[in-house]
Every structure is written in structure tokens, then in C-alpha cells.
CSV table of C-alpha atoms in Angstrom, one decimal:
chain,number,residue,atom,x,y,z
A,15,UNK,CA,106.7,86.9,64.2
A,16,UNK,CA,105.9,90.5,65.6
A,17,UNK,CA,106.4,91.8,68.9
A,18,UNK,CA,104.1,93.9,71.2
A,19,UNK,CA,105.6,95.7,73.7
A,20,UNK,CA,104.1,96.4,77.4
A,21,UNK,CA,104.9,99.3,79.3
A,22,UNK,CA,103.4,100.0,83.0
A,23,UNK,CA,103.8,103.6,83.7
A,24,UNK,CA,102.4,106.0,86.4
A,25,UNK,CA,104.0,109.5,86.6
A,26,UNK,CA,106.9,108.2,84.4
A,27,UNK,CA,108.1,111.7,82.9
A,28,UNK,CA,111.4,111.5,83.0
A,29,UNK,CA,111.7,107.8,81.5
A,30,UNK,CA,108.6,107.5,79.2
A,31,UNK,CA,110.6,108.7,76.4
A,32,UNK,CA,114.2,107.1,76.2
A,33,UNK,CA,112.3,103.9,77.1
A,34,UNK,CA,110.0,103.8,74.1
A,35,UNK,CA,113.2,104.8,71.9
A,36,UNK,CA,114.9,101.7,73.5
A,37,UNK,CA,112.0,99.5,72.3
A,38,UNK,CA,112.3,100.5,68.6
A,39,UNK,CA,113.0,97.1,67.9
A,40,UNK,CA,109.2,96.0,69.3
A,41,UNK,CA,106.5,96.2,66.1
A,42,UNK,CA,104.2,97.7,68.7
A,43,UNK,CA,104.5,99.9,71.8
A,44,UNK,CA,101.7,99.6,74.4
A,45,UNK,CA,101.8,102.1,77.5
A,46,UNK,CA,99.2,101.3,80.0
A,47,UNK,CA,99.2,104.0,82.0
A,48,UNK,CA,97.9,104.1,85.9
A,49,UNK,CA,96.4,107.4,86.1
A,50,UNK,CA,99.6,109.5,85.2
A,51,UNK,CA,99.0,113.7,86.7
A,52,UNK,CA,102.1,114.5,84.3
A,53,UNK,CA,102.9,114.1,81.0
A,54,UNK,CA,103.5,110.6,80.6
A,55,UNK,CA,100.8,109.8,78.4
A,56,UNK,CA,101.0,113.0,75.8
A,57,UNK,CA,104.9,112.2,75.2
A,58,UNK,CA,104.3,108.5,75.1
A,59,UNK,CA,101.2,109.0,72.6
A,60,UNK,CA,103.9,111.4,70.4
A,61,UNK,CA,106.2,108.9,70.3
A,62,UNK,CA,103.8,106.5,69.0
A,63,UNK,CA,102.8,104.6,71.5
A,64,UNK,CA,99.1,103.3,71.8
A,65,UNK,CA,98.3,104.5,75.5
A,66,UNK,CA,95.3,102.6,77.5
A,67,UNK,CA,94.0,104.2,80.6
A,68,UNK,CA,93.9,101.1,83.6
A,69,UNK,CA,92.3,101.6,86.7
A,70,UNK,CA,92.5,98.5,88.1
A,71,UNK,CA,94.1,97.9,91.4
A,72,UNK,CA,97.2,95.7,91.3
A,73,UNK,CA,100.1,95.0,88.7
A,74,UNK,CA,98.1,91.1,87.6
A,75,UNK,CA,95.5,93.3,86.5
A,76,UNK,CA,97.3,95.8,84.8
A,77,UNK,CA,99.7,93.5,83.0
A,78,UNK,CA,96.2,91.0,82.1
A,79,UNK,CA,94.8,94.4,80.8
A,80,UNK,CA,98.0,95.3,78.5
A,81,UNK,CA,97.8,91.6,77.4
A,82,UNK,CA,94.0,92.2,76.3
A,83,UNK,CA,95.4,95.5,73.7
A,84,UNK,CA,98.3,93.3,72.4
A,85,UNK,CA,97.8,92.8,68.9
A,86,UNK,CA,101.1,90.2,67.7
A,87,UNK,CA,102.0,86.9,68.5
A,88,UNK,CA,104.6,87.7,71.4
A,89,UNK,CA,104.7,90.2,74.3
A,90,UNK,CA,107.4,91.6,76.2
A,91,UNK,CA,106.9,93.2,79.6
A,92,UNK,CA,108.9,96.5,80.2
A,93,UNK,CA,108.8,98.7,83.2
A,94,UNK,CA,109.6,102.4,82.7
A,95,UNK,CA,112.7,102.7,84.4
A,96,UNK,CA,114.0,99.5,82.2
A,97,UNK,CA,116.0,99.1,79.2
A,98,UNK,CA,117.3,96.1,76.8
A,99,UNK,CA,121.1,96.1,76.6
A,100,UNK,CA,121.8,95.2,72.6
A,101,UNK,CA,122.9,91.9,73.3
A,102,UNK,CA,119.4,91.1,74.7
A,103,UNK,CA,118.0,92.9,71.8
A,104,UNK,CA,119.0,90.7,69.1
A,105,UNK,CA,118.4,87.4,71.3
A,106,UNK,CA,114.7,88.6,71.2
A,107,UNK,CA,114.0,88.9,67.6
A,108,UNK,CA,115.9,85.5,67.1
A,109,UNK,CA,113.5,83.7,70.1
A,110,UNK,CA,110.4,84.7,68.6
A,111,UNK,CA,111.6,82.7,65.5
A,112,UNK,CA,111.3,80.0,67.8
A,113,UNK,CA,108.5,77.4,67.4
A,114,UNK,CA,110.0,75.1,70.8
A,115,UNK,CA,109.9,77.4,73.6
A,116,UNK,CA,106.3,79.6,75.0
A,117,UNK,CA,108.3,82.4,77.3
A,118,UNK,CA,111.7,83.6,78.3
A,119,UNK,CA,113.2,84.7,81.6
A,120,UNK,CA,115.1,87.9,81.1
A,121,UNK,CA,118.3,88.7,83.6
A,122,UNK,CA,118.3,91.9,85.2
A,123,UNK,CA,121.1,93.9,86.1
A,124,UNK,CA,120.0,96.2,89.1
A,125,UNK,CA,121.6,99.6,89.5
A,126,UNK,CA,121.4,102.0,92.6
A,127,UNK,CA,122.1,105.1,93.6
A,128,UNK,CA,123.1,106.5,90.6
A,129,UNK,CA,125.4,103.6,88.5
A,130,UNK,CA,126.4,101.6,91.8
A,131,UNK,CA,125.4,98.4,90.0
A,132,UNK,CA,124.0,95.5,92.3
A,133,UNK,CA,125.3,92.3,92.9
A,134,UNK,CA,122.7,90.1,92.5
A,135,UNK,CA,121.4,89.3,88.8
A,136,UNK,CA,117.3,89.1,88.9
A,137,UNK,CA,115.2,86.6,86.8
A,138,UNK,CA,112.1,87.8,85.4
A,139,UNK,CA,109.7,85.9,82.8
A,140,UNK,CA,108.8,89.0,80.7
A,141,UNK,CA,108.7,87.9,76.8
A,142,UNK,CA,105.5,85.4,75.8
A,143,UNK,CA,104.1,83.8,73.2
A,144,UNK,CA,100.7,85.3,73.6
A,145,UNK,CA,98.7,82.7,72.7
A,146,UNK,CA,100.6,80.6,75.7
A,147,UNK,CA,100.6,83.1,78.4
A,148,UNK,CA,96.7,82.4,80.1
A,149,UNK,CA,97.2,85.1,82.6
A,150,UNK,CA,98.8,86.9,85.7
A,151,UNK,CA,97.9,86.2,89.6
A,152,UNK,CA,98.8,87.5,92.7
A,153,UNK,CA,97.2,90.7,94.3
A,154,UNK,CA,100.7,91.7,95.6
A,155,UNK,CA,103.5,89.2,93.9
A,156,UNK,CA,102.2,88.9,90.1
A,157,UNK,CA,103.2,85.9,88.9
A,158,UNK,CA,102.5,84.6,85.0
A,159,UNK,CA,100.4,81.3,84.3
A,160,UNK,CA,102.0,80.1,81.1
A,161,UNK,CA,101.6,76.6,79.4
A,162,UNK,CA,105.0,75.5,77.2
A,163,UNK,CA,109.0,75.4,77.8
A,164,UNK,CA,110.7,78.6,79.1
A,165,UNK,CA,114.5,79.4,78.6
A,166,UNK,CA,116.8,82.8,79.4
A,167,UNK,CA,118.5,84.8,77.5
A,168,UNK,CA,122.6,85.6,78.3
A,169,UNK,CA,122.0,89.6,77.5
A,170,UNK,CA,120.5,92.0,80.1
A,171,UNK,CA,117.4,94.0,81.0
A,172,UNK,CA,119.4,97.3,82.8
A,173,UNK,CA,117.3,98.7,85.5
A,174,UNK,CA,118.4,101.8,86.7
A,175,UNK,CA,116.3,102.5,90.1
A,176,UNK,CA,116.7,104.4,93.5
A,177,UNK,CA,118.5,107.2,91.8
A,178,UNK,CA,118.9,109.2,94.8
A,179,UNK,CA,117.9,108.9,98.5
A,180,UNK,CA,115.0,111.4,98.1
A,181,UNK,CA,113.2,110.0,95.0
A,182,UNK,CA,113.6,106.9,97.3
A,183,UNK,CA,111.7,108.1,99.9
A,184,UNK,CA,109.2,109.7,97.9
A,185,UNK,CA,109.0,106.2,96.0
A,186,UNK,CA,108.2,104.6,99.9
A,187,UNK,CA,105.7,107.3,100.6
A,188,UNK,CA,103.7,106.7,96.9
A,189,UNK,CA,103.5,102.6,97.1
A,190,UNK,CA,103.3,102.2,100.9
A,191,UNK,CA,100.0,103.0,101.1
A,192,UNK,CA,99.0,100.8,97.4
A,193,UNK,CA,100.4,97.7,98.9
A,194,UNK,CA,99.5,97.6,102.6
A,195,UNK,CA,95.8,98.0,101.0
A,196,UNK,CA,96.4,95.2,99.3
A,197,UNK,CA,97.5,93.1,102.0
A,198,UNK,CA,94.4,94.6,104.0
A,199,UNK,CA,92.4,93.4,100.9
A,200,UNK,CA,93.8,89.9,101.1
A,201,UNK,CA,93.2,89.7,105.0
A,202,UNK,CA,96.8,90.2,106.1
A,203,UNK,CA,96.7,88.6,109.8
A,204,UNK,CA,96.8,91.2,112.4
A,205,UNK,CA,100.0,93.2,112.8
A,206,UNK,CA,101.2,92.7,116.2
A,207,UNK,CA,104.2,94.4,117.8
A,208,UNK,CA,106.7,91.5,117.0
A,209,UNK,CA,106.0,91.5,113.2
A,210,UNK,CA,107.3,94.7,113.0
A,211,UNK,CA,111.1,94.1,113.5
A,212,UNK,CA,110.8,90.5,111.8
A,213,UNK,CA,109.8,91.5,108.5
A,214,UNK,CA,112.4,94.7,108.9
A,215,UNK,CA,114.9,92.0,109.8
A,216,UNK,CA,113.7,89.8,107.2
A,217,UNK,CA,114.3,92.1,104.6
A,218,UNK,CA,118.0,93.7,105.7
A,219,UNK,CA,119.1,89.6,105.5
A,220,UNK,CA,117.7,89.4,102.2
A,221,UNK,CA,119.0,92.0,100.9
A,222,UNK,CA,122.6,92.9,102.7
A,223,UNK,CA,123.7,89.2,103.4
A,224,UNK,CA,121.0,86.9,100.5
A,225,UNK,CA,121.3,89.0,97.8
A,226,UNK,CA,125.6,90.0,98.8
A,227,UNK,CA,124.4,93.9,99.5
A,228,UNK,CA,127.9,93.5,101.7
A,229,UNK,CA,129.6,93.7,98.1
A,230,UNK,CA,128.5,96.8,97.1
A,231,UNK,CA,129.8,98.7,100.6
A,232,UNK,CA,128.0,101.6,101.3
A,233,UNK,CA,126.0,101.5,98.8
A,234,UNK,CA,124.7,98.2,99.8
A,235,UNK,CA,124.4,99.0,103.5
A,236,UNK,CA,122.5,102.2,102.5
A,237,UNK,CA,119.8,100.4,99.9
A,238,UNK,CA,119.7,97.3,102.3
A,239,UNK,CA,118.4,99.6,105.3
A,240,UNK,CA,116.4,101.3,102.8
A,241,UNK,CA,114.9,98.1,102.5
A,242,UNK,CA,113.6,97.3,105.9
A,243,UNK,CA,112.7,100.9,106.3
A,244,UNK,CA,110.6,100.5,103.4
A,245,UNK,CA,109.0,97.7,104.4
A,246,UNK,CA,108.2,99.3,108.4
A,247,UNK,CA,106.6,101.8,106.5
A,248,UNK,CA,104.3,99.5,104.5
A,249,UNK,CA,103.4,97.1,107.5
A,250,UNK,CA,103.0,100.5,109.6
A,251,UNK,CA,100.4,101.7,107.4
A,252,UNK,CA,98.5,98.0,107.4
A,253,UNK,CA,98.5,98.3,111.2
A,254,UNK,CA,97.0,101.7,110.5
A,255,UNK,CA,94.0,100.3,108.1
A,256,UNK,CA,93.6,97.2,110.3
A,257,UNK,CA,92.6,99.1,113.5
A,258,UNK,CA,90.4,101.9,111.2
A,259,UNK,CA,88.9,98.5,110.2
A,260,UNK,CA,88.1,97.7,113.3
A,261,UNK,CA,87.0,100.8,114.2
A,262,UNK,CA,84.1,100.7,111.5
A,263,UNK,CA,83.0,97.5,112.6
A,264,UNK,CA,82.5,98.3,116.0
């Protein structure tokens, strides 16, 4: 069975390239790119890679719309900034060998500021059997609809993200604004004074005590207040649109 591979990629310059080299092992590279300014789509397109514009306005879409190009039996899903150790590697052309199981959770390995590797081990559904995967939903959270029997793999997807506190920022500044439009879009309740340190509080816990961010020292007091400043500055912006909103309508 042949693979198609699935790359989401917006201004990806600096990873397009050693993460199409890591998916040599894929019988087809798609790169579905989000409106790129840089190069992403020339050096992806000269490594091969069939590129597909996507203006659509969340990640369901944009994975649904990859999933439309794919021309083999299985896909796997790969962010930019992700890579396949070689143990996961050779677990994924012996799965797709597989007649018993539909789709495959793949653990990933998390690593911040700089190699500062992350304590908690993520689970992500990323490699189909086309033909059982109907769909992604969720405007904000994209979650797969797929019929059949999922298992996981023991290698790792490596994700090397946050590199340094000011592609961080710039990273908050870029998506803030995408995702509190589409909370807006999917009538968000009001934001009212007290949401604001509850979902910054929320997400320090998760991350810092939930996810063991205390392991990882600085590192993990530093990405865990990240965190919850990340998230102000999402739900700042929504309480921004929201009263705009109102604005119109009156």
C-alpha cells in the first residue's frame, strides 16, 4: 500500500525542506499551503512536492482539503515543524500492510526552547486508511471522524517548537488573532472580566502541574507562563471583536 503524505504549511521557510526530506519514505508529498509571503511553496515544489493553494479558514478544512488531493490508500498528517524518528518510520510502512486496523495514533515527543525536551508524550491520530477516514470537525479543535480500529505506534513524531522566546511571541501575535475569530465565529459567550484570569489560570495548571511542566524547571515555568500569556492574548482579542460586534449592530 502507498502512502500520501500531508503537510500544513504557512510561512514555513526554514522547515519546508528538511521536513519533505524526512518524509522520503511517503510515495507522495502533499503541501497545502495557507497563503505562504515566503518561499515555502517554490522550495517545497523543487523538492517535489505537489503544492495546493487552501484558503479556507480553519485546520478541519485545510486537513479535508489535503485529504481531497491524496491519491493512495493511506495518509499521514505532518506539520512543518515535525519529523518521524526512524523507529516510527519503519512501523509505518509495516501498518499500512495492515488489513485489521483503519488509523494510528502517533506519540509525540515535544521539544522547547531549543532541545529542552518536554515531559509530557502527546497522542495524535495522524496516519489513515483513506477510504476510512470520512472527515475532520471542529472550527477551533480539529478532530478526525474515522470508522474502523485505531492502534499506536512505540516510535516518535519529534516536534521541535518554541525555539526561542521571540519566534514565540511573534507565533502569539500571528494566531491570536485566527483563533479568537474563530471563537467569535462560533458565538464564543461574552468575555467578561473574570474569564480572563480563569482561562490564564486554566492553562498555567495544565500545563506547569497536568502536563509535569515542574519537571522541566525553568524551562517549564517559562513555556507554562507562555501559555496563559498566550491564551490572554487570544481571549483579549475576542473581547476586542465582541464589542466591535456590538458596535455594528447598534
Amino acid at each position: 500500500m502507498k502512502i500520501s503524505a500531508i503537510i500544513l504549511a504557512k510561512n514555513e521557510i526554514d522547515n519546508i525542506r528538511d521536513c519533505i526530506d524526512n518524509l522520503s519514505f511517503c510515495d507522495e508529498i502533499i503541501v497545502v499551503d495557507n497563503g505562504s509571503t515566503d518561499n515555502t511553496e517554490k522550495i517545497a515544489e523543487s523538492l517535489g512536492a505537489k503544492v495546493f493553494i487552501d484558503s479556507t479558514v480553519n485546520f478541519s478544512e485545510s486537513r479535508n482539503f489535503g485529504l481531497k488531493h491524496a491519491s493512495f490508500d493511506w495518509v499521514l498528517y505532518i506539520d512543518a515543524d515535525e519529523r518521524c524518528d526512524e523507529v516510527l518510520k519503519g512501523e509505518i510502512l509495516k501498518a499500512v500492510k495492515n488489513d485489521n486496523i483503519s488509523a494510528y495514533y502517533l506519540r509525540r515527543k515535544n521539544f522547547y526552547l531549543g532541545n529542552y525536551e518536554w515531559p509530557y508524550i502527546e497522542k495524535m491520530l495522524r496516519l489513515f486508511r483513506k477510504g476510512n477516514l470520512k472527515r475532520w470537525e471542529g472550527k477551533i479543535h480539529e478532530t478526525p471522524i474515522v470508522e474502523g480500529k485505531t492502534a499506536i505506534f512505540d516510535g516518535f513524531l519529534i516536534h521541535k517548537t518554541h525555539k526561542n522566546l521571540e519566534s514565540m511571541v511573534e507565533k502569539t501575535a500571528a494566531w491570536s488573532s485566527i483563533e479568537a475569530e474563530l471563537r467569535l465565529r462560533a458565538n464564543h459567550p461574552k468575555m467578561s472580566w473574570w474569564r480572563f484570569p480563569r482561562v490564564m489560570l486554566s492553562a498555567f495548571v495544565n500545563s506547569y502541574i497536568l502536563q509535569g511542566g515542574y519537571k522541566a524547571r525553568g524551562t517549564g515555568l517559562i513555556e507554562s507562563i507562555y501559555q496563559a500569556f498566550s491564551i490572554f492574548i487570544t481571549y483579549a482579542k475576542l473581547w476586542e471583536f465582541q464589542n466591535k460586534k456590538n458596535e455594528i449592530i447598534k
